[in-house]
Coordinates of C-alpha atoms in Angstrom, one line a residue:
X1 CA 4.8 -107.0 -2.4
X2 CA 6.2 -110.2 -0.9
X3 CA 9.3 -110.5 1.3
X4 CA 9.8 -106.7 1.0
X5 CA 10.0 -107.0 -2.8
X6 CA 7.6 -104.7 -4.7
X7 CA 6.8 -105.2 -8.3
X8 CA 5.4 -102.8 -10.9
X9 CA 4.1 -104.1 -14.3
X10 CA 3.8 -102.3 -17.5
X11 CA 2.9 -103.2 -21.1
X12 CA 5.3 -102.1 -23.8
X13 CA 6.1 -102.9 -27.4
X14 CA 7.6 -106.2 -26.2
X15 CA 4.6 -107.2 -24.1
X16 CA 4.3 -107.3 -20.3
X17 CA 7.3 -106.3 -18.2
X18 CA 7.6 -106.5 -14.5
X19 CA 10.1 -104.6 -12.5
X20 CA 11.2 -105.5 -8.9
X21 CA 12.0 -103.0 -6.2
X22 CA 13.1 -103.4 -2.6
X23 CA 11.7 -100.9 0.0
X24 CA 13.6 -99.5 3.0
X25 CA 11.6 -97.0 4.9
X26 CA 10.0 -94.9 2.2
X27 CA 12.7 -95.5 -0.5
X28 CA 12.3 -98.0 -3.3
X29 CA 15.4 -99.3 -4.9
X30 CA 15.3 -101.1 -8.3
X31 CA 16.5 -104.7 -8.2
X32 CA 16.7 -104.8 -12.0
X33 CA 19.5 -102.3 -12.4
X34 CA 17.7 -100.7 -15.3
X35 CA 17.5 -97.1 -14.0
X36 CA 13.7 -97.3 -13.2
X37 CA 12.5 -95.5 -10.1
X38 CA 9.4 -96.0 -7.9
X39 CA 8.0 -93.3 -5.6
X40 CA 5.1 -93.5 -3.2
X41 CA 3.5 -90.0 -3.3
X42 CA 0.9 -90.8 -0.6
X43 CA -1.9 -90.8 -3.2
X44 CA -0.2 -92.8 -6.0
X45 CA 2.7 -94.9 -6.9
X46 CA 4.8 -93.3 -9.7
X47 CA 7.0 -95.5 -11.8
X48 CA 9.6 -93.7 -14.0
X49 CA 11.5 -95.7 -16.6
X50 CA 15.0 -95.0 -17.8
X51 CA 13.5 -93.8 -21.2
X52 CA 11.5 -91.1 -19.4
X53 CA 8.1 -92.8 -19.5
X54 CA 6.1 -92.1 -16.3
X55 CA 3.4 -94.5 -15.2
X56 CA 1.1 -93.3 -12.4
X57 CA -0.7 -96.0 -10.4
X58 CA -3.4 -93.9 -8.8
X59 CA -6.9 -94.4 -7.3
X60 CA -5.3 -95.7 -4.1
X61 CA -8.8 -95.5 -2.6
X62 CA -9.4 -98.6 -4.9
X63 CA -6.2 -100.2 -3.9
X64 CA -6.5 -103.3 -1.8
X65 CA -4.3 -104.5 1.0
X66 CA -4.5 -107.8 2.9
X67 CA -1.2 -107.2 4.6
X68 CA 0.9 -109.1 2.0
X69 CA -0.4 -107.6 -1.2
X70 CA -1.0 -104.0 -2.4
X71 CA -2.6 -103.4 -5.7
X72 CA -3.2 -100.2 -7.7
X73 CA -4.3 -99.5 -11.2
X74 CA -2.5 -97.5 -13.8
X75 CA -4.4 -94.2 -14.2
X76 CA -2.0 -92.2 -16.3
X77 CA 0.9 -92.7 -18.6
X78 CA 3.2 -89.9 -19.8
X79 CA 5.4 -90.9 -22.7
X80 CA 8.7 -89.4 -23.6
X81 CA 7.1 -87.9 -26.8
X82 CA 4.8 -85.8 -24.5
X83 CA 1.8 -88.1 -25.2
X84 CA -0.4 -88.5 -22.2
X85 CA -2.8 -91.5 -21.8
X86 CA -5.4 -91.5 -19.1
X87 CA -7.5 -94.4 -17.9
X88 CA -11.0 -94.2 -16.5
X89 CA -12.5 -96.9 -14.3
X90 CA -15.9 -97.8 -12.9
X91 CA -16.7 -99.7 -9.7
X92 CA -19.7 -101.7 -8.6
X93 CA -20.7 -103.6 -5.5
X94 CA -23.4 -106.3 -5.7
X95 CA -24.8 -109.2 -3.7
X96 CA -24.4 -112.7 -5.0
X97 CA -28.1 -113.4 -4.3
X98 CA -31.1 -111.2 -4.6
X99 CA -32.4 -111.4 -1.1
X100 CA -33.1 -108.3 1.0
X101 CA -30.0 -107.3 2.9
X102 CA -27.9 -109.9 1.1
X103 CA -29.0 -112.6 3.6
X104 CA -27.0 -115.7 2.8
X105 CA -25.1 -114.0 0.0
X106 CA -21.8 -112.3 -0.3
X107 CA -21.0 -108.7 -1.3
X108 CA -18.6 -108.4 -4.2
X109 CA -16.9 -105.4 -5.6
X110 CA -15.6 -105.3 -9.1
X111 CA -13.6 -102.7 -11.0
X112 CA -13.4 -102.3 -14.8
X113 CA -11.6 -100.2 -17.3
X114 CA -14.3 -98.0 -18.9
X115 CA -12.3 -95.6 -21.2
X116 CA -8.8 -94.7 -22.3
X117 CA -8.0 -91.2 -23.7
X118 CA -4.9 -89.7 -25.1
X119 CA -3.6 -86.1 -25.5
X120 CA -4.1 -86.3 -29.2
X121 CA -7.9 -86.3 -28.8
X122 CA -8.8 -90.0 -29.3
X123 CA -10.5 -92.5 -27.0
X124 CA -11.1 -96.1 -26.7
X125 CA -14.5 -96.7 -25.0
X126 CA -15.2 -100.1 -23.5
X127 CA -18.7 -101.6 -23.7
X128 CA -19.8 -104.3 -21.4
X129 CA -22.7 -106.9 -21.2
X130 CA -24.3 -105.1 -18.2
X131 CA -24.0 -101.6 -16.9
X132 CA -25.8 -102.0 -13.6
X133 CA -25.8 -104.6 -10.9
X134 CA -29.4 -104.7 -9.6
X135 CA -29.3 -108.6 -9.7
X136 CA -26.6 -111.2 -9.1
X137 CA -26.7 -112.0 -12.9
X138 CA -26.1 -108.4 -13.9
X139 CA -23.2 -108.3 -11.3
X140 CA -21.6 -111.3 -12.8
X141 CA -21.9 -109.9 -16.4
X142 CA -20.9 -106.3 -15.4
X143 CA -17.2 -106.8 -16.4
X144 CA -17.8 -109.0 -19.4
X145 CA -16.4 -107.0 -22.4
X146 CA -18.6 -106.9 -25.5
X147 CA -16.8 -104.4 -27.6
X148 CA -14.3 -101.5 -27.8
X149 CA -15.1 -98.4 -29.8
X150 CA -12.4 -96.0 -31.1
X151 CA -13.5 -92.4 -31.5
X152 CA -12.3 -88.9 -32.2
X153 CA -13.4 -86.7 -29.2
X154 CA -13.3 -83.6 -31.4
X155 CA -16.2 -85.1 -33.3
X156 CA -18.1 -86.9 -30.5
X157 CA -17.6 -85.9 -27.0
X158 CA -17.9 -88.9 -24.6
X159 CA -17.0 -89.0 -20.9
X160 CA -14.5 -91.9 -20.7
X161 CA -16.0 -92.9 -17.4
X162 CA -19.6 -93.1 -18.9
X163 CA -21.2 -96.5 -19.3
X164 CA -22.7 -95.5 -22.7
X165 CA -22.1 -92.8 -25.3
X166 CA -24.1 -91.3 -28.1
X167 CA -22.2 -91.0 -31.5
X168 CA -22.9 -88.9 -34.5
X169 CA -21.5 -91.5 -36.8
X170 CA -20.3 -95.1 -36.8
X171 CA -16.8 -95.5 -35.3
X172 CA -14.6 -98.5 -35.7

């Protein structure tokens, strides 16, 4: 938020859309006049669009605040056709050098999208260049996307938050 104006961003068929809200006390009021609502539940922000789509910005333990900016990631989308989409994230903290105790280095925390599932039983699983951060190089490569695998979870079970999965067949 900036100057008491909060924004929520979603991606739709037309691309990225940002909506602006003013906040007075605990009430958010749309500045776009489009019927969208934004509610702070205490554990998440919930954006409801005029078409009935509901976007939950959860994982507030991962939200950051420097006094002028608050960020949260979309963790769930409920579409008007009753389709539910869930996002799973992973977090890592690493030191920018490999010295004991991070002497002379800086601790960095990164968050990446690991998997997306839907209520129809499908998943997009994201594969990255590195899955641990024991060294500074691994930490820098930890969020570099290598590939995305689409799979049917009725055929191959895979935890969407897992760094790797084993498949019974080749998926696109």
